[in-house]
XYZ file of C-alpha atoms in Angstrom:
271
model
C 218.142 217.525 292.794
C 214.974 219.221 294.047
C 213.065 216.288 291.955
C 214.826 213.867 294.662
C 213.567 214.774 297.982
C 210.535 213.376 297.533
C 211.697 209.668 297.455
C 212.026 209.222 301.007
C 208.843 210.765 301.701
C 206.997 208.488 299.675
C 208.982 205.464 301.333
C 207.963 206.706 304.897
C 204.293 207.076 303.099
C 204.095 203.511 302.271
C 205.982 201.870 305.300
C 203.596 203.961 307.628
C 200.647 202.473 305.422
C 201.993 198.947 305.792
C 202.252 199.443 309.433
C 198.707 200.763 309.836
C 197.597 197.952 307.849
C 199.218 195.303 309.612
C 198.489 196.634 313.124
C 194.436 197.033 312.056
C 194.774 193.202 310.821
C 196.170 192.652 313.984
C 193.712 194.338 315.931
C 190.882 192.897 314.244
C 192.312 189.493 315.722
C 193.046 190.512 318.728
C 190.871 193.450 319.924
C 191.196 195.438 322.848
C 190.122 198.162 324.857
C 193.011 200.395 326.400
C 192.953 199.393 329.712
C 193.483 195.456 328.290
C 196.064 196.464 325.356
C 198.499 194.041 327.044
C 196.771 191.015 325.698
C 196.670 192.350 322.225
C 200.657 193.341 322.019
C 202.657 192.133 325.052
C 204.429 189.201 324.717
C 204.213 187.971 328.088
C 203.529 184.286 328.911
C 199.789 184.846 329.966
C 199.123 187.271 327.204
C 200.745 184.686 324.547
C 198.772 182.037 326.422
C 195.723 183.881 325.716
C 196.275 185.047 322.251
C 197.531 181.469 321.239
C 193.932 180.166 322.222
C 192.311 181.816 320.299
C 194.602 181.271 317.417
C 194.441 177.671 318.000
C 190.705 177.422 317.769
C 190.574 179.771 314.536
C 193.082 177.239 312.985
C 190.771 174.186 314.384
C 187.964 175.749 312.676
C 189.779 176.013 309.259
C 191.236 172.436 309.400
C 187.772 171.414 310.547
C 185.918 172.890 307.479
C 188.574 171.667 304.936
C 188.740 167.828 306.361
C 184.502 168.463 306.414
C 184.769 169.606 302.525
C 187.080 166.801 301.283
C 185.340 164.260 302.829
C 181.998 165.411 301.499
C 183.311 165.803 298.302
C 185.089 162.417 298.209
C 181.687 160.844 299.079
C 179.711 162.670 296.230
C 182.187 161.729 294.027
C 181.982 158.358 295.105
C 178.277 158.268 295.195
C 178.471 159.796 291.543
C 180.779 157.312 290.702
C 178.313 154.442 291.590
C 175.351 155.914 289.758
C 177.117 157.423 286.604
C 176.756 153.898 284.463
C 172.779 154.249 285.497
C 172.278 157.694 284.504
C 174.260 156.921 281.047
C 171.912 153.979 280.173
C 169.002 156.208 280.882
C 170.176 158.902 278.774
C 171.284 156.347 275.699
C 167.937 154.771 276.190
C 165.998 158.895 275.900
C 168.400 159.480 273.374
C 167.562 156.373 270.965
C 163.751 157.525 271.831
C 163.971 161.070 270.677
C 165.421 159.839 267.259
C 163.126 157.367 266.260
C 161.693 158.142 262.631
C 158.568 160.529 262.320
C 156.097 159.508 259.552
C 156.260 162.728 257.948
C 155.518 162.286 253.972
C 158.338 160.366 252.993
C 159.696 159.486 249.691
C 157.793 159.848 246.379
C 156.298 156.234 245.482
C 156.593 155.410 241.919
C 155.627 159.112 240.415
C 155.532 158.002 236.827
C 152.046 156.238 237.958
C 150.774 159.032 239.195
C 147.330 160.715 237.740
C 146.383 164.434 237.895
C 145.439 165.217 241.631
C 146.795 162.303 243.447
C 150.264 161.777 244.382
C 151.513 158.899 246.634
C 154.143 159.212 248.779
C 155.650 156.434 251.455
C 153.478 158.021 254.402
C 150.785 160.449 253.148
C 148.652 160.536 249.793
C 148.388 164.078 248.318
C 145.147 165.485 246.636
C 146.632 168.745 244.551
C 144.634 171.347 243.875
C 145.978 170.963 240.255
C 147.640 168.961 237.843
C 151.199 168.928 239.056
C 153.098 170.234 236.122
C 156.214 171.760 237.979
C 157.710 172.428 241.092
C 155.656 175.213 242.170
C 152.514 173.362 241.293
C 153.567 170.337 243.500
C 153.542 172.598 246.539
C 149.930 173.239 246.060
C 148.329 170.378 248.206
C 144.801 170.744 248.500
C 144.514 167.637 251.344
C 147.583 165.914 252.946
C 146.151 162.584 253.939
C 147.835 159.878 256.057
C 148.061 156.505 255.018
C 147.199 154.649 258.162
C 143.467 153.250 258.156
C 142.364 154.648 254.294
C 140.498 152.314 252.208
C 140.634 152.734 248.076
C 138.557 151.238 245.551
C 139.183 151.211 241.625
C 135.505 151.285 240.023
C 134.435 152.606 236.364
C 131.017 153.324 234.684
C 130.373 153.572 230.979
C 132.134 157.075 230.711
C 134.594 157.157 232.886
C 136.468 155.208 235.510
C 137.109 156.606 239.353
C 139.797 156.180 242.642
C 137.774 156.458 245.836
C 139.778 156.834 249.175
C 137.756 156.575 252.220
C 139.387 158.212 255.248
C 139.331 156.359 258.672
C 136.504 158.522 260.036
C 134.310 157.289 256.881
C 134.373 160.105 254.778
C 135.442 159.721 251.140
C 136.610 161.545 248.169
C 136.635 160.422 244.715
C 138.622 161.290 241.511
C 137.190 160.603 238.080
C 139.284 159.893 234.865
C 138.569 159.128 231.059
C 138.217 155.584 230.219
C 141.500 155.672 228.407
C 143.058 155.509 231.528
C 141.379 152.787 233.049
C 144.928 151.111 233.498
C 146.216 153.763 234.907
C 144.088 154.063 237.566
C 143.765 150.348 238.653
C 147.789 150.606 238.870
C 147.665 153.680 241.426
C 144.775 151.789 243.063
C 147.125 148.937 243.530
C 150.262 151.441 244.346
C 147.924 152.802 247.125
C 146.433 149.894 248.752
C 150.147 148.202 248.840
C 151.886 151.140 250.515
C 148.638 151.645 253.021
C 150.183 147.950 253.870
C 153.755 149.103 253.925
C 153.311 152.450 256.283
C 150.718 150.430 258.823
C 153.406 147.854 259.110
C 155.896 150.818 259.356
C 153.864 152.364 262.211
C 153.524 148.600 263.976
C 157.297 148.686 264.141
C 157.750 152.046 265.375
C 154.927 151.799 268.027
C 156.774 148.441 268.839
C 160.107 150.137 269.263
C 158.792 152.678 270.782
C 157.164 150.712 273.798
C 160.035 148.650 274.327
C 162.269 152.245 274.618
C 159.528 153.400 277.207
C 159.836 149.578 279.218
C 163.663 149.750 279.116
C 163.621 153.460 280.270
C 161.215 152.579 283.148
C 163.921 149.717 284.021
C 167.144 151.634 283.931
C 165.433 154.769 285.761
C 164.076 152.221 288.304
C 167.942 150.647 288.669
C 169.672 154.455 288.797
C 167.046 155.219 292.008
C 168.022 151.756 293.368
C 171.936 152.553 292.882
C 171.581 156.170 294.118
C 169.786 154.898 297.546
C 172.336 152.069 298.059
C 174.873 154.650 298.505
C 172.677 156.817 300.025
C 173.611 155.688 303.642
C 177.290 156.081 303.188
C 176.513 160.221 302.039
C 174.363 160.849 304.285
C 176.790 159.442 307.283
C 179.670 161.634 306.215
C 177.684 164.371 305.346
C 176.066 164.091 309.204
C 179.888 163.484 310.370
C 180.974 166.834 308.359
C 178.085 168.659 309.965
C 179.193 167.673 313.494
C 182.802 168.576 312.705
C 181.934 171.837 311.856
C 179.498 172.538 314.650
C 182.254 171.265 317.313
C 184.552 173.767 315.632
C 182.094 176.367 315.297
C 181.489 175.729 319.161
C 185.193 175.791 320.378
C 185.882 179.164 318.130
C 182.733 181.029 320.397
C 184.318 179.217 323.697
C 187.775 181.195 322.505
C 186.125 184.349 321.441
C 184.189 184.282 324.669
C 187.404 184.035 326.568
C 189.296 186.757 324.866
C 186.147 189.102 325.454
C 186.040 188.524 329.220
C 189.440 187.590 330.300
C 191.715 189.268 327.470
C 190.762 191.847 325.406
C 187.442 193.171 326.259
C 185.956 193.154 322.914
C 184.710 189.955 321.057
C 186.888 189.177 318.031
C 185.256 189.985 314.627
C 186.098 186.157 313.833
């Protein structure tokens, strides 16, 4: 029995807290000094009209801000939909340029015809530090020479044959082989010359494609800018109208708050 007596007390406390919070909220909305409390609490015609003026100004401001937000959001959505195809086109072209093939090393070219210290690939000629007999040896690269612009010559003397590779800067490097490798050295020289031509054709096609994409990107970016500017006046007009609507509602609320302070409650409402 002793444990049941606390429930009514807790109920009263809860009720008092709720009533107190409600009273505080009401005073925040309609503040007053003791001598003008009737404007806050009385239900007379003059007092109701004073509170209604402030409440209506608050409601008008909420409505104005909501309408302004919706109008701006709708205008921005229409503008975004207008430019979306142009932006997508720019992104597609930029992506196409980003995935253009890069002339790295490439696949091995006829490795059965390689000679010691020389390995030919699609885009580079490798000078090895030693004969490639296994995977570890093949990683021992002395020079990695891109094929573009190099010249290769086959030559022979009474004692040996050689392959001379001239770099684009004019310097050269020569590999010598016994006379019994003459045919093999000539064949590798021919392979290198042919692959140089293929590599340079690859570079020409790659450069042409990149130049084409760069030009297309510039045109697409210009179209995007033009589409954006074409829709800008409408967007700016609606934004300006929204700013005006909000400013007018703010002014009306300020006037209502000033009126409440002067004629009704004696304190300026907090919002």
